[in-house]
Amino acid sequence: MTTDEARPAPEQYRSAGDEVDRIVGAWERERPDLDASPLHVLSRISRLARHLDLARGTAFARHGLEGWEFDVLSALRRSGEPYQLSPGQLVTQTLVTSGTMTNRVDRLAARGFVERHPDSRDRRGVLVALTPSGREVVDAALADLLDRERDLLRDLPPREREALTSTLRVLLQPFDG
């Protein structure tokens, strides 16, 4: 099958009528020499990510949190009792630099959401521990976030959610592997 055979006709996309279809149709009209088909998937993911960021921001703001604060606090909360991780583990889980993490831990400690404790296994090491107020705020923010995310997925039947989950897992695998 050639690239042209694998690519549905632009009219098919225009009949579906979303903004991405219009964008792709315009690129196909202006640059028929290029295969714009990746935009059908990745532009939708990008647009969905923006909407998700807005919904998450709203959920976090209701609890006085920024997204990065939720990321750090939730990494600690997910770690289980005693809700503590090394700064290196936090860096790995939140995909930021060690300098950025130091700044974030400082700011969360100033808000009373985390504390630093010496690592009993490494005299030079430090562990970042979730405080009771940190646990309370991250638990409340998570509940609100999940309500909003369920609402975003409400029109997608369970079987389609499972298929989408599987497809997105394959798409993300090279980045997470």
CSV table of C-alpha atoms in Angstrom, one decimal:
chain,number,residue,atom,x,y,z
A,1,MET,CA,0.0,0.0,0.0
A,2,THR,CA,1.4,3.4,-0.9
A,3,THR,CA,1.3,6.4,1.3
A,4,ASP,CA,-1.5,7.9,-0.8
A,5,GLU,CA,-3.6,4.7,-0.5
A,6,ALA,CA,-3.1,4.6,3.3
A,7,ARG,CA,-4.3,8.2,3.6
A,8,PRO,CA,-8.1,8.8,3.6
A,9,ALA,CA,-9.4,11.5,1.3
A,10,PRO,CA,-9.5,15.0,2.8
A,11,GLU,CA,-13.2,15.2,2.2
A,12,GLN,CA,-13.7,12.4,4.7
A,13,TYR,CA,-12.0,14.5,7.4
A,14,ARG,CA,-13.9,17.6,6.6
A,15,SER,CA,-17.2,15.8,7.0
A,16,ALA,CA,-16.2,14.8,10.6
A,17,GLY,CA,-15.9,18.6,11.3
A,18,ASP,CA,-13.6,19.2,14.2
A,19,GLU,CA,-10.9,21.8,14.2
A,20,VAL,CA,-8.1,19.3,13.6
A,21,ASP,CA,-9.9,18.1,10.5
A,22,ARG,CA,-10.0,21.7,9.2
A,23,ILE,CA,-6.3,22.2,10.0
A,24,VAL,CA,-5.2,19.0,8.2
A,25,GLY,CA,-7.5,19.8,5.3
A,26,ALA,CA,-5.9,23.2,4.9
A,27,TRP,CA,-2.4,21.7,5.0
A,28,GLU,CA,-3.3,19.1,2.5
A,29,ARG,CA,-4.6,21.8,0.2
A,30,GLU,CA,-1.6,24.0,0.7
A,31,ARG,CA,1.1,21.3,0.8
A,32,PRO,CA,-0.3,18.3,-1.1
A,33,ASP,CA,3.3,17.1,-1.4
A,34,LEU,CA,3.4,16.3,2.3
A,35,ASP,CA,1.7,13.5,4.2
A,36,ALA,CA,-0.2,15.5,6.9
A,37,SER,CA,-1.9,12.4,8.4
A,38,PRO,CA,0.2,12.3,11.7
A,39,LEU,CA,-1.6,15.6,12.5
A,40,HIS,CA,-4.9,13.7,12.8
A,41,VAL,CA,-3.6,11.9,15.9
A,42,LEU,CA,-0.9,14.1,17.4
A,43,SER,CA,-2.7,17.4,17.0
A,44,ARG,CA,-5.7,15.9,18.8
A,45,ILE,CA,-3.5,14.6,21.6
A,46,SER,CA,-1.9,18.1,21.8
A,47,ARG,CA,-5.2,19.9,21.9
A,48,LEU,CA,-6.5,17.4,24.5
A,49,ALA,CA,-3.4,17.9,26.6
A,50,ARG,CA,-4.2,21.7,26.7
A,51,HIS,CA,-7.7,21.0,27.8
A,52,LEU,CA,-6.5,18.6,30.4
A,53,ASP,CA,-3.9,21.1,31.7
A,54,LEU,CA,-6.7,23.6,32.1
A,55,ALA,CA,-8.9,21.2,34.0
A,56,ARG,CA,-6.0,20.1,36.2
A,57,GLY,CA,-5.0,23.7,36.9
A,58,THR,CA,-8.6,24.4,38.0
A,59,ALA,CA,-8.7,21.3,40.2
A,60,PHE,CA,-5.4,22.2,41.8
A,61,ALA,CA,-6.2,25.9,42.2
A,62,ARG,CA,-9.3,25.0,44.3
A,63,HIS,CA,-6.8,23.6,46.8
A,64,GLY,CA,-4.2,26.3,46.5
A,65,LEU,CA,-1.8,24.2,44.6
A,66,GLU,CA,0.2,24.7,41.4
A,67,GLY,CA,0.6,21.7,39.1
A,68,TRP,CA,4.3,21.1,40.0
A,69,GLU,CA,3.3,21.1,43.7
A,70,PHE,CA,0.7,18.4,43.1
A,71,ASP,CA,3.3,16.4,41.1
A,72,VAL,CA,5.8,16.4,44.0
A,73,LEU,CA,3.1,15.8,46.7
A,74,SER,CA,1.4,13.0,44.8
A,75,ALA,CA,4.8,11.3,44.1
A,76,LEU,CA,5.3,11.2,47.9
A,77,ARG,CA,1.7,10.1,48.6
A,78,ARG,CA,1.9,7.3,46.0
A,79,SER,CA,5.1,6.0,47.6
A,80,GLY,CA,3.1,4.6,50.6
A,81,GLU,CA,3.9,4.7,54.3
A,82,PRO,CA,6.0,6.6,55.5
A,83,TYR,CA,5.4,8.8,52.4
A,84,GLN,CA,9.0,9.8,51.9
A,85,LEU,CA,11.4,9.7,49.0
A,86,SER,CA,14.9,10.9,48.3
A,87,PRO,CA,15.3,14.0,46.2
A,88,GLY,CA,16.8,11.7,43.4
A,89,GLN,CA,13.6,9.6,43.4
A,90,LEU,CA,11.5,12.7,43.2
A,91,VAL,CA,13.6,13.9,40.2
A,92,THR,CA,13.0,10.6,38.5
A,93,GLN,CA,9.3,10.6,39.1
A,94,THR,CA,8.6,14.3,38.2
A,95,LEU,CA,11.1,14.6,35.3
A,96,VAL,CA,12.8,17.8,36.5
A,97,THR,CA,16.5,18.6,37.3
A,98,SER,CA,17.9,18.2,40.7
A,99,GLY,CA,18.3,22.0,41.0
A,100,THR,CA,14.7,22.4,40.2
A,101,MET,CA,13.7,19.8,42.7
A,102,THR,CA,15.7,21.4,45.5
A,103,ASN,CA,13.8,24.7,44.8
A,104,ARG,CA,10.5,22.9,44.8
A,105,VAL,CA,11.2,21.0,48.0
A,106,ASP,CA,12.2,24.3,49.6
A,107,ARG,CA,9.0,26.0,48.6
A,108,LEU,CA,6.8,23.0,49.7
A,109,ALA,CA,8.7,22.9,53.0
A,110,ALA,CA,8.0,26.6,53.5
A,111,ARG,CA,4.3,25.9,53.0
A,112,GLY,CA,4.4,23.1,55.6
A,113,PHE,CA,3.6,20.3,53.1
A,114,VAL,CA,6.9,18.5,53.3
A,115,GLU,CA,9.8,18.1,55.7
A,116,ARG,CA,13.4,17.0,55.2
A,117,HIS,CA,14.8,14.2,57.3
A,118,PRO,CA,18.2,12.6,57.5
A,119,ASP,CA,18.4,9.3,55.6
A,120,SER,CA,19.2,6.7,58.2
A,121,ARG,CA,20.8,4.5,55.5
A,122,ASP,CA,23.1,7.2,54.2
A,123,ARG,CA,24.6,9.8,56.5
A,124,ARG,CA,24.9,12.3,53.7
A,125,GLY,CA,21.4,11.6,52.3
A,126,VAL,CA,18.2,13.4,52.9
A,127,LEU,CA,14.6,12.1,52.6
A,128,VAL,CA,11.7,14.4,51.7
A,129,ALA,CA,8.6,13.4,53.8
A,130,LEU,CA,5.0,14.4,53.3
A,131,THR,CA,3.5,16.2,56.3
A,132,PRO,CA,-0.1,15.6,57.5
A,133,SER,CA,-1.1,18.9,55.9
A,134,GLY,CA,0.6,17.9,52.7
A,135,ARG,CA,-1.2,14.6,52.7
A,136,GLU,CA,-4.5,16.3,53.3
A,137,VAL,CA,-4.2,18.8,50.5
A,138,VAL,CA,-2.9,16.2,47.9
A,139,ASP,CA,-5.7,13.8,48.8
A,140,ALA,CA,-8.3,16.5,48.4
A,141,ALA,CA,-6.8,17.8,45.1
A,142,LEU,CA,-6.6,14.2,43.8
A,143,ALA,CA,-10.3,13.6,44.5
A,144,ASP,CA,-11.2,16.8,42.7
A,145,LEU,CA,-8.9,16.0,39.8
A,146,LEU,CA,-10.4,12.6,39.3
A,147,ASP,CA,-13.9,14.0,39.3
A,148,ARG,CA,-12.9,16.4,36.5
A,149,GLU,CA,-11.0,13.7,34.5
A,150,ARG,CA,-14.0,11.3,34.8
A,151,ASP,CA,-16.1,14.2,33.4
A,152,LEU,CA,-13.7,14.6,30.5
A,153,LEU,CA,-14.1,10.9,29.6
A,154,ARG,CA,-17.8,10.6,30.2
A,155,ASP,CA,-18.8,10.3,26.5
A,156,LEU,CA,-16.2,7.5,25.9
A,157,PRO,CA,-17.7,4.1,26.5
A,158,PRO,CA,-15.6,1.7,28.7
A,159,ARG,CA,-14.5,-0.5,25.8
A,160,GLU,CA,-13.3,2.5,23.8
A,161,ARG,CA,-11.4,3.8,26.9
A,162,GLU,CA,-9.6,0.5,27.2
A,163,ALA,CA,-8.7,0.5,23.5
A,164,LEU,CA,-7.5,4.1,23.8
A,165,THR,CA,-5.5,3.3,26.9
A,166,SER,CA,-3.8,0.4,25.1
A,167,THR,CA,-3.0,2.5,22.1
A,168,LEU,CA,-1.6,5.4,24.1
A,169,ARG,CA,0.5,3.0,26.1
A,170,VAL,CA,2.1,1.8,22.8
A,171,LEU,CA,2.6,5.4,21.7
A,172,LEU,CA,4.3,6.4,25.0
A,173,GLN,CA,6.5,3.3,25.4
A,174,PRO,CA,9.5,4.6,23.6
A,175,PHE,CA,9.5,7.7,25.9
A,176,ASP,CA,9.0,5.8,29.1
A,177,GLY,CA,11.1,2.8,28.3
